[in-house]
Short mmCIF file of C-alpha atoms and ligand atoms in Angstrom, two decimals:
data_model
loop_
_atom_site.label_atom_id
_atom_site.label_comp_id
_atom_site.label_asym_id
_atom_site.label_seq_id
_atom_site.Cartn_x
_atom_site.Cartn_y
_atom_site.Cartn_z
CA MET E 8 174.94 44.09 79.49
CA SER E 9 175.18 43.96 75.68
CA ASP E 10 178.05 45.38 73.64
CA ALA E 11 175.65 47.86 71.99
CA THR E 12 174.47 49.10 75.41
CA ARG E 13 178.03 49.55 76.60
CA LEU E 14 178.77 51.45 73.36
CA ASP E 15 175.89 53.82 74.18
CA GLU E 16 177.28 54.32 77.67
CA VAL E 17 180.78 55.11 76.39
CA ASN E 18 179.34 57.58 73.88
CA ALA E 19 177.35 59.26 76.68
CA ARG E 20 180.51 59.52 78.80
CA ILE E 21 182.42 61.03 75.86
CA HIS E 22 179.68 63.65 75.43
CA ALA E 23 179.72 64.47 79.14
CA ALA E 24 183.53 64.75 79.23
CA ALA E 25 183.49 66.96 76.12
CA ARG E 26 180.85 69.20 77.67
CA ALA E 27 182.84 69.50 80.90
CA ALA E 28 185.91 70.48 78.87
CA GLU E 29 183.86 72.93 76.78
CA ARG E 30 184.69 70.96 73.65
CA SER E 31 182.49 69.56 70.92
CA ALA E 32 182.02 65.77 71.05
CA ASP E 33 182.17 65.91 67.22
CA ASP E 34 185.90 66.56 67.55
CA ILE E 35 186.46 63.29 69.42
CA ALA E 36 186.54 60.01 67.50
CA LEU E 37 185.76 56.83 69.39
CA ILE E 38 187.91 53.93 68.21
CA ALA E 39 186.25 50.72 69.42
CA VAL E 40 189.18 48.40 70.12
CA SER E 41 188.02 44.92 69.11
CA LYS E 42 191.30 43.03 69.57
CA THR E 43 190.81 39.41 70.78
CA PHE E 44 187.08 39.57 69.96
CA GLU E 45 185.59 37.70 67.03
CA ALA E 46 182.97 38.81 64.52
CA PRO E 47 179.95 37.70 66.62
CA ALA E 48 180.97 40.13 69.38
CA ILE E 49 181.80 42.92 66.90
CA ARG E 50 178.63 42.73 64.77
CA PRO E 51 176.25 44.17 67.40
CA VAL E 52 178.46 47.26 67.60
CA LEU E 53 178.43 47.56 63.80
CA ASP E 54 174.66 47.02 63.78
CA ALA E 55 174.33 49.86 66.30
CA GLY E 56 175.90 52.09 63.63
CA HIS E 57 179.48 52.33 64.88
CA ARG E 58 182.08 52.27 62.10
CA THR E 59 185.48 53.08 63.65
CA PHE E 60 187.45 50.15 65.06
CA GLY E 61 190.96 49.46 66.29
CA GLU E 62 193.11 46.33 66.24
CA ASN E 63 196.60 45.82 67.60
CA ARG E 64 197.75 42.92 65.40
CA VAL E 65 197.92 42.90 61.61
CA GLN E 66 197.48 39.13 61.37
CA GLU E 67 194.46 39.05 63.65
CA ALA E 68 192.81 41.93 61.77
CA ALA E 69 193.43 40.14 58.46
CA GLY E 70 191.46 37.17 59.77
CA LYS E 71 188.24 39.01 60.58
CA TRP E 72 187.96 42.45 58.94
CA PRO E 73 187.92 41.73 55.17
CA ALA E 74 184.61 39.83 55.55
CA LEU E 75 183.15 42.55 57.79
CA ARG E 76 184.21 45.22 55.28
CA GLU E 77 182.13 43.44 52.66
CA ALA E 78 179.13 43.36 54.94
CA TYR E 79 179.25 46.94 56.28
CA ASN E 80 179.87 50.21 54.43
CA GLY E 81 181.98 53.08 55.66
CA LEU E 82 184.32 51.16 57.97
CA GLU E 83 187.42 52.90 59.25
CA LEU E 84 190.05 50.54 60.65
CA HIS E 85 192.88 51.76 62.89
CA LEU E 86 196.11 49.89 63.67
CA ILE E 87 197.00 50.72 67.27
CA GLY E 88 199.65 48.05 67.95
CA PRO E 89 203.31 47.79 66.93
CA LEU E 90 204.10 47.32 63.24
CA GLN E 91 207.04 45.32 61.84
CA SER E 92 208.29 46.48 58.46
CA ASN E 93 207.71 43.03 56.91
CA LYS E 94 203.98 43.54 57.67
CA ALA E 95 203.81 47.03 56.16
CA ARG E 96 202.29 45.81 52.90
CA GLN E 97 199.46 43.98 54.63
CA ALA E 98 198.93 46.83 57.10
CA VAL E 99 198.56 49.39 54.30
CA GLN E 100 196.08 47.08 52.54
CA LEU E 101 193.96 46.50 55.66
CA PHE E 102 194.03 49.71 57.66
CA ASP E 103 192.95 53.31 57.08
CA VAL E 104 194.92 54.81 59.95
CA ILE E 105 198.18 53.68 61.63
CA HIS E 106 198.86 55.05 65.13
CA THR E 107 202.24 53.46 65.79
CA VAL E 108 204.77 55.00 63.42
CA ASP E 109 207.91 55.26 65.56
CA ARG E 110 211.01 54.75 63.44
CA VAL E 111 212.49 55.63 60.09
CA LYS E 112 212.32 52.06 58.80
CA ILE E 113 208.56 51.86 59.40
CA ALA E 114 207.91 55.35 58.01
CA ASP E 115 209.85 54.39 54.86
CA ALA E 116 208.02 51.07 54.47
CA ILE E 117 204.62 52.74 54.84
CA ALA E 118 205.58 55.51 52.40
CA HIS E 119 206.70 52.89 49.87
CA GLU E 120 203.53 50.82 50.22
CA MET E 121 201.18 53.80 49.96
CA VAL E 122 202.75 54.69 46.59
CA GLU E 123 202.84 51.06 45.47
CA GLN E 124 199.19 50.44 46.36
CA GLY E 125 197.90 53.90 45.51
CA ARG E 126 196.43 54.18 49.01
CA LYS E 127 196.54 57.17 51.30
CA LEU E 128 196.38 56.41 55.00
CA SER E 129 196.38 58.81 57.87
CA LEU E 130 199.25 58.39 60.36
CA PHE E 131 200.01 59.05 64.00
CA ILE E 132 203.50 59.07 65.48
CA GLN E 133 203.79 57.15 68.74
CA VAL E 134 205.67 58.94 71.50
CA ASN E 135 207.03 57.03 74.50
CA THR E 136 206.06 59.79 76.93
CA GLY E 137 207.15 57.76 79.96
CA GLU E 138 210.49 56.87 78.32
CA GLU E 139 209.91 53.24 79.30
CA PRO E 140 212.63 50.97 77.86
CA GLN E 141 210.22 48.14 76.94
CA LYS E 142 207.66 50.41 75.29
CA ALA E 143 207.41 51.42 71.63
CA GLY E 144 207.48 55.05 70.56
CA ILE E 145 210.05 57.75 69.98
CA PRO E 146 211.53 59.62 72.97
CA PRO E 147 209.76 62.98 73.50
CA ALA E 148 212.97 64.89 72.71
CA GLU E 149 213.09 63.33 69.23
CA THR E 150 209.54 64.28 68.29
CA ALA E 151 210.33 67.39 66.25
CA ALA E 152 213.05 65.67 64.20
CA PHE E 153 210.95 62.59 63.51
CA VAL E 154 207.80 64.56 62.66
CA SER E 155 209.87 66.61 60.25
CA TYR E 156 211.37 63.49 58.66
CA CYS E 157 207.93 61.92 58.12
CA ARG E 158 206.10 65.07 57.04
CA ASP E 159 208.75 67.07 55.18
CA GLU E 160 211.16 64.47 53.81
CA ARG E 161 208.74 61.61 53.14
CA ALA E 162 205.60 63.72 52.56
CA LEU E 163 203.62 61.41 54.83
CA PRO E 164 200.15 62.48 56.01
CA VAL E 165 200.88 62.89 59.73
CA ALA E 166 197.62 63.56 61.55
CA GLY E 167 199.02 63.69 65.05
CA LEU E 168 200.70 61.97 67.99
CA MET E 169 199.79 58.90 70.03
CA CYS E 170 200.82 57.72 73.50
CA ILE E 171 200.20 54.96 76.02
CA PRO E 172 201.06 56.29 79.51
CA PRO E 173 202.90 54.06 82.01
CA VAL E 174 200.32 51.99 83.93
CA GLU E 175 201.47 53.13 87.37
CA GLU E 176 201.48 56.85 86.66
CA GLU E 177 198.96 59.66 86.62
CA PRO E 178 197.91 59.69 82.93
CA GLY E 179 197.14 63.41 82.82
CA VAL E 180 200.84 64.31 82.99
CA HIS E 181 201.48 62.22 79.87
CA PHE E 182 198.43 63.52 78.03
CA ALA E 183 199.54 67.09 78.76
CA LEU E 184 203.04 66.35 77.45
CA LEU E 185 201.66 64.78 74.26
CA ALA E 186 199.36 67.78 73.70
CA GLU E 187 202.29 70.15 74.17
CA LEU E 188 204.48 68.20 71.70
CA ALA E 189 201.66 68.17 69.15
CA ALA E 190 201.13 71.92 69.47
CA GLU E 191 204.88 72.59 69.12
CA ASN E 192 204.87 70.63 65.89
CA GLY E 193 201.67 72.07 64.46
CA LEU E 194 199.77 68.79 64.74
CA ARG E 195 196.07 68.64 65.67
CA GLY E 196 195.51 64.92 66.23
CA LEU E 197 195.93 63.42 69.71
CA SER E 198 195.38 59.67 70.02
CA MET E 199 195.22 59.12 73.76
CA GLY E 200 192.93 57.64 76.39
CA MET E 201 191.72 54.05 76.91
CA SER E 202 188.86 52.53 78.95
CA ALA E 203 190.37 53.58 82.28
CA ASP E 204 191.26 57.15 81.40
CA PHE E 205 189.53 58.42 78.25
CA GLU E 206 187.66 61.14 80.14
CA VAL E 207 190.98 62.51 81.45
CA ALA E 208 192.38 62.35 77.90
CA ILE E 209 189.41 64.35 76.59
CA ARG E 210 190.10 67.01 79.20
CA PHE E 211 193.66 67.27 77.80
CA GLY E 212 192.48 67.50 74.19
CA ALA E 213 192.24 63.93 72.85
CA THR E 214 190.85 63.78 69.31
CA HIS E 215 190.90 59.95 69.19
CA VAL E 216 190.16 57.75 72.20
CA ARG E 217 190.91 54.02 71.95
CA VAL E 218 188.36 52.12 74.04
CA GLY E 219 188.24 48.32 74.22
CA SER E 220 187.06 46.64 77.41
CA ALA E 221 184.49 49.32 78.31
CA ILE E 222 182.67 48.33 75.09
CA PHE E 223 183.47 44.65 74.52
CA GLY E 224 183.96 43.50 78.12
CA THR E 225 187.12 42.14 79.76
CA ARG E 226 189.59 40.29 77.57
CA ASP E 227 190.83 36.80 78.52
C1 PLP U 1086 194.13 47.32 73.97
C2 PLP U 1086 194.48 48.72 73.67
C3 PLP U 1086 193.57 49.76 73.95
C4 PLP U 1086 192.23 49.54 74.61
O1 PLP U 1086 192.41 49.17 75.95
P1 PLP U 1086 191.17 49.10 76.97
O2 PLP U 1086 191.79 49.28 78.28
O3 PLP U 1086 190.56 47.75 76.77
O4 PLP U 1086 190.22 50.17 76.61
C5 PLP U 1086 193.95 51.06 73.62
N1 PLP U 1086 195.14 51.33 73.04
C6 PLP U 1086 196.03 50.36 72.75
C7 PLP U 1086 197.31 50.73 72.11
C8 PLP U 1086 195.73 49.02 73.06
O5 PLP U 1086 196.64 48.07 72.77
#
């Protein structure tokens, strides 16, 4: 099956899940996660009209997206993987949205670079809903304080919250927690749901689903 066909299928599933949840599919952005795939695999999805893509590594994105940006108008590129502060400059140059803000040092570096470069990105704060030691994200209990730091003290454009549930657990519990934390903090954006669980995420209010393998096929 071609990438463009799989894209159509994912879009159809998003529409069906939105309908079942009595939501509008217009309120759900599909981020096509193209990590590990090169331009020849990405172009058919661009040619099918899709413009919103996600990458998890700054360096990898820098190698393929500048040329694609020249070839296609209206691209929106999302960073969905961890960010080191020494890559903040490059990340702010390359990306339109960063989903993985999870500490003061990164928030400060992004704030500095947005002023420096005169660019305004949209940001999501990553929450470690499963409180897994090896996983990025702030602990749920620190959400209010960190949102307030980013939004009120640094005047950062915080669009919402992002999570990656623990692989072994029922994702709905984590999506519900993220939705609750967002509501408590007056945030609308919910970046949650991947190939295996984006329909569940839509049921719990996802505004951004991050779907890779269901569009591009399995990664090596
Ligand atoms: C790779 C990745 C995805 C997409 O995963 P699939 O299972 O291929 O859909 C989503 N979110 C993050 C943070 C990722 O790193």
